[in-house]
PDB file of C-alpha atoms and ligand atoms in Angstrom:
ATOM      1  CA  MET Y   1     -86.976 354.717 165.062  1.00  0.00           C
ATOM      2  CA  GLU Y   2     -87.507 358.692 165.457  1.00  0.00           C
ATOM      3  CA  LYS Y   3     -86.432 359.443 162.547  1.00  0.00           C
ATOM      4  CA  THR Y   4     -88.933 357.115 160.638  1.00  0.00           C
ATOM      5  CA  ALA Y   5     -91.522 356.780 163.195  1.00  0.00           C
ATOM      6  CA  GLU Y   6     -94.219 359.299 161.372  1.00  0.00           C
ATOM      7  CA  LEU Y   7     -94.156 357.539 158.376  1.00  0.00           C
ATOM      8  CA  TYR Y   8     -95.218 354.281 160.769  1.00  0.00           C
ATOM      9  CA  GLN Y   9     -98.079 356.093 161.615  1.00  0.00           C
ATOM     10  CA  ASP Y  10     -98.910 355.277 158.011  1.00  0.00           C
ATOM     11  CA  LEU Y  11     -98.962 351.311 159.123  1.00  0.00           C
ATOM     12  CA  ASP Y  12    -102.193 348.932 159.587  1.00  0.00           C
ATOM     13  CA  ARG Y  13     -98.929 346.662 160.788  1.00  0.00           C
ATOM     14  CA  ILE Y  14     -95.353 345.661 160.308  1.00  0.00           C
ATOM     15  CA  LEU Y  15     -95.121 342.540 158.217  1.00  0.00           C
ATOM     16  CA  VAL Y  16     -92.237 341.192 157.772  1.00  0.00           C
ATOM     17  CA  THR Y  17     -89.664 342.785 160.520  1.00  0.00           C
ATOM     18  CA  LYS Y  18     -86.392 344.219 159.942  1.00  0.00           C
ATOM     19  CA  GLU Y  19     -84.532 340.991 161.813  1.00  0.00           C
ATOM     20  CA  GLU Y  20     -86.674 338.439 159.195  1.00  0.00           C
ATOM     21  CA  ILE Y  21     -85.658 340.084 156.887  1.00  0.00           C
ATOM     22  CA  ALA Y  22     -81.956 340.383 157.674  1.00  0.00           C
ATOM     23  CA  ASP Y  23     -82.221 335.898 158.316  1.00  0.00           C
ATOM     24  CA  ARG Y  24     -84.366 335.709 154.894  1.00  0.00           C
ATOM     25  CA  VAL Y  25     -82.208 337.275 152.843  1.00  0.00           C
ATOM     26  CA  LYS Y  26     -79.133 335.250 154.332  1.00  0.00           C
ATOM     27  CA  LYS Y  27     -80.061 331.795 154.013  1.00  0.00           C
ATOM     28  CA  LEU Y  28     -81.180 333.256 150.140  1.00  0.00           C
ATOM     29  CA  GLY Y  29     -77.373 334.096 150.107  1.00  0.00           C
ATOM     30  CA  GLN Y  30     -76.204 330.833 151.181  1.00  0.00           C
ATOM     31  CA  THR Y  31     -78.587 328.618 149.035  1.00  0.00           C
ATOM     32  CA  ILE Y  32     -77.294 330.700 145.545  1.00  0.00           C
ATOM     33  CA  THR Y  33     -73.970 330.637 146.758  1.00  0.00           C
ATOM     34  CA  LYS Y  34     -74.700 326.591 146.729  1.00  0.00           C
ATOM     35  CA  ASP Y  35     -76.627 326.462 143.361  1.00  0.00           C
ATOM     36  CA  TYR Y  36     -73.715 328.532 141.632  1.00  0.00           C
ATOM     37  CA  ALA Y  37     -70.814 326.949 143.182  1.00  0.00           C
ATOM     38  CA  GLY Y  38     -67.715 327.352 140.052  1.00  0.00           C
ATOM     39  CA  LYS Y  39     -70.405 329.717 138.388  1.00  0.00           C
ATOM     40  CA  ALA Y  40     -70.012 333.330 138.523  1.00  0.00           C
ATOM     41  CA  PRO Y  41     -73.746 334.862 137.960  1.00  0.00           C
ATOM     42  CA  VAL Y  42     -74.443 337.969 136.651  1.00  0.00           C
ATOM     43  CA  ILE Y  43     -76.728 339.545 139.553  1.00  0.00           C
ATOM     44  CA  ILE Y  44     -80.104 342.458 138.143  1.00  0.00           C
ATOM     45  CA  CYS Y  45     -81.335 344.461 140.073  1.00  0.00           C
ATOM     46  CA  ILE Y  46     -84.988 346.020 139.139  1.00  0.00           C
ATOM     47  CA  LEU Y  47     -84.652 349.398 139.954  1.00  0.00           C
ATOM     48  CA  LYS Y  48     -85.800 350.987 142.959  1.00  0.00           C
ATOM     49  CA  GLY Y  49     -88.196 348.941 145.006  1.00  0.00           C
ATOM     50  CA  ALA Y  50     -85.195 345.660 145.030  1.00  0.00           C
ATOM     51  CA  SER Y  51     -82.006 348.075 145.441  1.00  0.00           C
ATOM     52  CA  ILE Y  52     -82.243 347.262 149.681  1.00  0.00           C
ATOM     53  CA  PHE Y  53     -82.815 344.089 148.916  1.00  0.00           C
ATOM     54  CA  PHE Y  54     -79.805 343.017 146.108  1.00  0.00           C
ATOM     55  CA  ALA Y  55     -77.279 345.162 148.168  1.00  0.00           C
ATOM     56  CA  ASP Y  56     -78.332 343.031 151.439  1.00  0.00           C
ATOM     57  CA  LEU Y  57     -78.283 339.606 149.503  1.00  0.00           C
ATOM     58  CA  ILE Y  58     -75.361 340.538 147.130  1.00  0.00           C
ATOM     59  CA  ARG Y  59     -73.172 340.954 150.159  1.00  0.00           C
ATOM     60  CA  GLU Y  60     -74.517 337.135 151.553  1.00  0.00           C
ATOM     61  CA  ILE Y  61     -73.314 335.474 148.333  1.00  0.00           C
ATOM     62  CA  GLU Y  62     -69.266 333.637 147.711  1.00  0.00           C
ATOM     63  CA  LEU Y  63     -69.595 333.527 144.145  1.00  0.00           C
ATOM     64  CA  PRO Y  64     -66.792 335.697 142.255  1.00  0.00           C
ATOM     65  CA  VAL Y  65     -70.466 337.614 141.216  1.00  0.00           C
ATOM     66  CA  THR Y  66     -71.022 340.286 138.904  1.00  0.00           C
ATOM     67  CA  THR Y  67     -73.921 343.465 139.084  1.00  0.00           C
ATOM     68  CA  ASP Y  68     -76.051 345.225 136.702  1.00  0.00           C
ATOM     69  CA  PHE Y  69     -79.077 347.465 136.683  1.00  0.00           C
ATOM     70  CA  MET Y  70     -82.239 348.144 135.427  1.00  0.00           C
ATOM     71  CA  ALA Y  71     -85.224 350.338 135.422  1.00  0.00           C
ATOM     72  CA  ILE Y  72     -88.403 349.225 134.089  1.00  0.00           C
ATOM     73  CA  SER Y  73     -91.853 351.013 134.897  1.00  0.00           C
ATOM     74  CA  SER Y  74     -95.410 348.931 134.966  1.00  0.00           C
ATOM     75  CA  TYR Y  75     -96.578 351.230 137.024  1.00  0.00           C
ATOM     76  CA  GLY Y  76     -96.645 354.730 137.729  1.00  0.00           C
ATOM     77  CA  SER Y  77     -98.420 356.136 141.177  1.00  0.00           C
ATOM     78  CA  ALA Y  78    -101.094 354.030 141.399  1.00  0.00           C
ATOM     79  CA  THR Y  79    -101.432 351.195 143.411  1.00  0.00           C
ATOM     80  CA  LYS Y  80    -102.526 348.682 140.744  1.00  0.00           C
ATOM     81  CA  THR Y  81    -100.579 347.354 138.176  1.00  0.00           C
ATOM     82  CA  SER Y  82    -101.216 348.810 133.960  1.00  0.00           C
ATOM     83  CA  GLY Y  83    -100.058 346.198 132.407  1.00  0.00           C
ATOM     84  CA  VAL Y  84     -97.938 348.674 130.007  1.00  0.00           C
ATOM     85  CA  VAL Y  85     -94.487 347.432 130.853  1.00  0.00           C
ATOM     86  CA  ARG Y  86     -91.765 349.966 130.015  1.00  0.00           C
ATOM     87  CA  VAL Y  87     -87.572 349.234 129.533  1.00  0.00           C
ATOM     88  CA  LEU Y  88     -86.820 352.920 131.775  1.00  0.00           C
ATOM     89  CA  LYS Y  89     -82.873 352.666 131.714  1.00  0.00           C
ATOM     90  CA  ASP Y  90     -81.384 349.319 130.483  1.00  0.00           C
ATOM     91  CA  LEU Y  91     -77.737 347.396 131.074  1.00  0.00           C
ATOM     92  CA  ASP Y  92     -74.262 348.276 130.827  1.00  0.00           C
ATOM     93  CA  ARG Y  93     -73.131 345.030 129.793  1.00  0.00           C
ATOM     94  CA  ASP Y  94     -74.752 342.118 127.964  1.00  0.00           C
ATOM     95  CA  ILE Y  95     -75.344 338.931 128.982  1.00  0.00           C
ATOM     96  CA  LEU Y  96     -74.740 336.941 126.598  1.00  0.00           C
ATOM     97  CA  GLY Y  97     -73.979 333.021 127.486  1.00  0.00           C
ATOM     98  CA  LYS Y  98     -73.821 334.721 131.329  1.00  0.00           C
ATOM     99  CA  ASP Y  99     -76.000 332.967 134.198  1.00  0.00           C
ATOM    100  CA  VAL Y 100     -78.196 335.478 135.184  1.00  0.00           C
ATOM    101  CA  ILE Y 101     -80.291 336.434 138.296  1.00  0.00           C
ATOM    102  CA  ILE Y 102     -82.499 338.814 137.680  1.00  0.00           C
ATOM    103  CA  VAL Y 103     -83.614 340.425 141.518  1.00  0.00           C
ATOM    104  CA  GLU Y 104     -86.509 342.205 142.419  1.00  0.00           C
ATOM    105  CA  ASP Y 105     -88.902 343.401 145.187  1.00  0.00           C
ATOM    106  CA  ILE Y 106     -92.214 342.253 144.454  1.00  0.00           C
ATOM    107  CA  VAL Y 107     -94.043 340.213 141.940  1.00  0.00           C
ATOM    108  CA  ASP Y 108     -98.072 340.804 141.712  1.00  0.00           C
ATOM    109  CA  SER Y 109     -99.770 340.488 139.097  1.00  0.00           C
ATOM    110  CA  GLY Y 110     -96.270 339.389 137.040  1.00  0.00           C
ATOM    111  CA  ILE Y 111     -97.240 340.907 134.409  1.00  0.00           C
ATOM    112  CA  THR Y 112     -93.440 342.719 134.980  1.00  0.00           C
ATOM    113  CA  LEU Y 113     -91.358 339.469 135.585  1.00  0.00           C
ATOM    114  CA  SER Y 114     -92.784 337.657 132.990  1.00  0.00           C
ATOM    115  CA  TYR Y 115     -91.720 340.675 129.965  1.00  0.00           C
ATOM    116  CA  LEU Y 116     -88.339 341.214 131.499  1.00  0.00           C
ATOM    117  CA  ARG Y 117     -87.622 337.070 131.091  1.00  0.00           C
ATOM    118  CA  LYS Y 118     -88.527 336.982 127.623  1.00  0.00           C
ATOM    119  CA  ILE Y 119     -86.820 339.927 126.600  1.00  0.00           C
ATOM    120  CA  LEU Y 120     -83.576 338.530 128.459  1.00  0.00           C
ATOM    121  CA  LEU Y 121     -83.579 335.274 127.296  1.00  0.00           C
ATOM    122  CA  GLN Y 122     -83.742 336.469 123.679  1.00  0.00           C
ATOM    123  CA  ARG Y 123     -80.603 338.072 124.357  1.00  0.00           C
ATOM    124  CA  GLY Y 124     -78.498 334.529 124.766  1.00  0.00           C
ATOM    125  CA  ALA Y 125     -78.957 334.345 128.352  1.00  0.00           C
ATOM    126  CA  ALA Y 126     -77.082 331.404 129.446  1.00  0.00           C
ATOM    127  CA  SER Y 127     -79.247 330.546 132.348  1.00  0.00           C
ATOM    128  CA  LEU Y 128     -81.860 332.454 134.269  1.00  0.00           C
ATOM    129  CA  ARG Y 129     -83.566 332.469 137.391  1.00  0.00           C
ATOM    130  CA  ILE Y 130     -85.697 335.112 139.252  1.00  0.00           C
ATOM    131  CA  ALA Y 131     -85.154 335.796 142.759  1.00  0.00           C
ATOM    132  CA  THR Y 132     -87.516 338.076 144.776  1.00  0.00           C
ATOM    133  CA  LEU Y 133     -88.566 339.833 148.242  1.00  0.00           C
ATOM    134  CA  LEU Y 134     -91.535 339.069 147.997  1.00  0.00           C
ATOM    135  CA  ASP Y 135     -93.979 337.527 145.750  1.00  0.00           C
ATOM    136  CA  LYS Y 136     -97.959 337.777 146.348  1.00  0.00           C
ATOM    137  CA  PRO Y 137     -99.925 334.481 144.563  1.00  0.00           C
ATOM    138  CA  ALA Y 138    -103.490 335.507 144.739  1.00  0.00           C
ATOM    139  CA  ARG Y 139    -102.365 337.928 142.659  1.00  0.00           C
ATOM    140  CA  ARG Y 140    -100.559 336.405 139.560  1.00  0.00           C
ATOM    141  CA  LYS Y 141    -101.978 336.808 136.371  1.00  0.00           C
ATOM    142  CA  VAL Y 142     -99.859 334.976 134.209  1.00  0.00           C
ATOM    143  CA  GLN Y 143     -99.848 331.308 135.096  1.00  0.00           C
ATOM    144  CA  ASP Y 144     -96.747 329.792 133.533  1.00  0.00           C
ATOM    145  CA  LEU Y 145     -94.087 332.163 135.693  1.00  0.00           C
ATOM    146  CA  LYS Y 146     -91.728 330.499 137.277  1.00  0.00           C
ATOM    147  CA  VAL Y 147     -90.446 332.474 140.352  1.00  0.00           C
ATOM    148  CA  ASP Y 148     -86.728 330.408 141.581  1.00  0.00           C
ATOM    149  CA  TYR Y 149     -85.395 331.625 144.550  1.00  0.00           C
ATOM    150  CA  VAL Y 150     -89.199 333.497 147.533  1.00  0.00           C
ATOM    151  CA  CYS Y 151     -88.270 335.538 151.097  1.00  0.00           C
ATOM    152  CA  PHE Y 152     -91.423 336.414 151.757  1.00  0.00           C
ATOM    153  CA  ASP Y 153     -94.996 334.670 150.272  1.00  0.00           C
ATOM    154  CA  ILE Y 154     -97.976 337.596 151.500  1.00  0.00           C
ATOM    155  CA  PRO Y 155    -101.469 338.790 151.339  1.00  0.00           C
ATOM    156  CA  ASP Y 156    -103.361 340.561 148.566  1.00  0.00           C
ATOM    157  CA  ALA Y 157    -101.880 344.037 149.911  1.00  0.00           C
ATOM    158  CA  PHE Y 158    -100.529 346.436 149.079  1.00  0.00           C
ATOM    159  CA  VAL Y 159     -96.905 347.291 150.922  1.00  0.00           C
ATOM    160  CA  VAL Y 160     -94.304 349.305 151.281  1.00  0.00           C
ATOM    161  CA  GLY Y 161     -90.988 349.795 153.235  1.00  0.00           C
ATOM    162  CA  TYR Y 162     -87.042 348.376 152.968  1.00  0.00           C
ATOM    163  CA  GLY Y 163     -87.450 349.192 149.160  1.00  0.00           C
ATOM    164  CA  LEU Y 164     -90.247 349.261 148.460  1.00  0.00           C
ATOM    165  CA  ASP Y 165     -92.623 352.515 147.911  1.00  0.00           C
ATOM    166  CA  TYR Y 166     -95.891 354.379 147.471  1.00  0.00           C
ATOM    167  CA  ASP Y 167     -95.456 357.495 144.754  1.00  0.00           C
ATOM    168  CA  GLN Y 168     -91.459 357.234 145.826  1.00  0.00           C
ATOM    169  CA  VAL Y 169     -92.282 357.742 150.214  1.00  0.00           C
ATOM    170  CA  TYR Y 170     -91.357 354.538 152.797  1.00  0.00           C
ATOM    171  CA  ARG Y 171     -88.829 352.543 150.942  1.00  0.00           C
ATOM    172  CA  ASN Y 172     -86.439 353.919 153.823  1.00  0.00           C
ATOM    173  CA  LEU Y 173     -88.629 351.930 156.314  1.00  0.00           C
ATOM    174  CA  PRO Y 174     -86.162 349.001 158.617  1.00  0.00           C
ATOM    175  CA  ASP Y 175     -89.082 346.039 158.253  1.00  0.00           C
ATOM    176  CA  ILE Y 176     -92.204 345.674 155.124  1.00  0.00           C
ATOM    177  CA  GLY Y 177     -95.998 346.811 156.147  1.00  0.00           C
ATOM    178  CA  VAL Y 178     -99.292 347.896 154.844  1.00  0.00           C
ATOM    179  CA  LEU Y 179     -99.517 350.154 153.858  1.00  0.00           C
ATOM    180  CA  SER Y 180    -103.060 352.127 155.706  1.00  0.00           C
ATOM    181  CA  PRO Y 181    -106.187 352.598 152.319  1.00  0.00           C
ATOM    182  CA  ARG Y 182    -106.233 355.687 153.753  1.00  0.00           C
ATOM    183  CA  ILE Y 183    -103.230 357.368 152.620  1.00  0.00           C
ATOM    184  CA  TYR Y 184    -103.593 355.904 148.864  1.00  0.00           C
ATOM    185  CA  GLU Y 185    -108.140 355.680 148.689  1.00  0.00           C
ATOM    186  CA  PRO Y 186    -109.299 359.432 148.349  1.00  0.00           C
TER     187      PRO Y 186
HETATM  188  P1  IMP A 201     -96.415 342.671 138.477  1.00  0.00           P
HETATM  189  O1  IMP A 201     -95.937 343.347 137.326  1.00  0.00           O
HETATM  190  O2  IMP A 201     -97.966 343.236 138.298  1.00  0.00           O
HETATM  191  O3  IMP A 201     -95.813 342.058 139.084  1.00  0.00           O
HETATM  192  O4  IMP A 201     -95.656 344.351 139.337  1.00  0.00           O
HETATM  193  C1  IMP A 201     -94.481 344.220 139.992  1.00  0.00           C
HETATM  194  C2  IMP A 201     -94.692 345.543 140.738  1.00  0.00           C
HETATM  195  O5  IMP A 201     -95.033 346.537 141.065  1.00  0.00           O
HETATM  196  C3  IMP A 201     -93.498 345.827 141.727  1.00  0.00           C
HETATM  197  O6  IMP A 201     -91.869 345.656 141.147  1.00  0.00           O
HETATM  198  C4  IMP A 201     -93.327 346.462 142.605  1.00  0.00           C
HETATM  199  O7  IMP A 201     -92.601 348.018 142.126  1.00  0.00           O
HETATM  200  C5  IMP A 201     -94.961 347.267 141.781  1.00  0.00           C
HETATM  201  N1  IMP A 201     -95.634 346.835 143.012  1.00  0.00           N
HETATM  202  C6  IMP A 201     -96.954 345.018 143.219  1.00  0.00           C
HETATM  203  N2  IMP A 201     -96.768 345.160 144.194  1.00  0.00           N
HETATM  204  C7  IMP A 201     -96.306 346.943 145.122  1.00  0.00           C
HETATM  205  C8  IMP A 201     -96.938 346.703 146.470  1.00  0.00           C
HETATM  206  O8  IMP A 201     -97.274 345.958 147.506  1.00  0.00           O
HETATM  207  N3  IMP A 201     -96.238 347.577 147.361  1.00  0.00           N
HETATM  208  C9  IMP A 201     -95.198 348.192 146.800  1.00  0.00           C
HETATM  209  N4  IMP A 201     -95.373 347.884 145.482  1.00  0.00           N
HETATM  210  C10 IMP A 201     -95.644 347.327 144.588  1.00  0.00           C
HETATM  211 MG1   MG A 202     -90.440 347.078 141.406  1.00  0.00          MG
END
């Protein structure tokens, strides 16, 4: 707590505690284990925001999963989406015929994921589902995006912690909190 105490001062409030996260992630792991019984899904971590969620989630899945990583950019350092999606790091292995689960930190406008879903389906995945830690349904711009697994629905506020950043800071906070607007408003 002490080493991150300073970062906590930049939060307006804590939205989801680390205990609530652990509980929900464990349950999601159990659900995926059931849904994919007899299969060996490829779990794809969307860097960097989903990395902590991904690390916790895959350890709650009792299946012979494989993992891969992808980095995309749609944000820069601002708090609003640019609408432009770029692949910064692609998958190492091909996903043809595989059952794929994309693990994302947060669905906001939905632009990033709808783009990703499209390109991964074009590569011939047998199935594709999306698991997200957080969902901000009020901000959705892409209406037909199906998000299969959601840990927490949250209100329209800019949040950080448990992997989520503002300008690369706050990812190491164990809890998820609302960043005080004084940090990003001029
Ligand atoms: P979308 O394309 O608008 O759905 O943007 C999703 C991406 O925006 C996420 O993967 C995050 O990297 C980033 N993002 C959206 N909302 C937040 C937030 O509240 N905190 C931190 N990052 C966010
Ligand atoms: Mg992200």
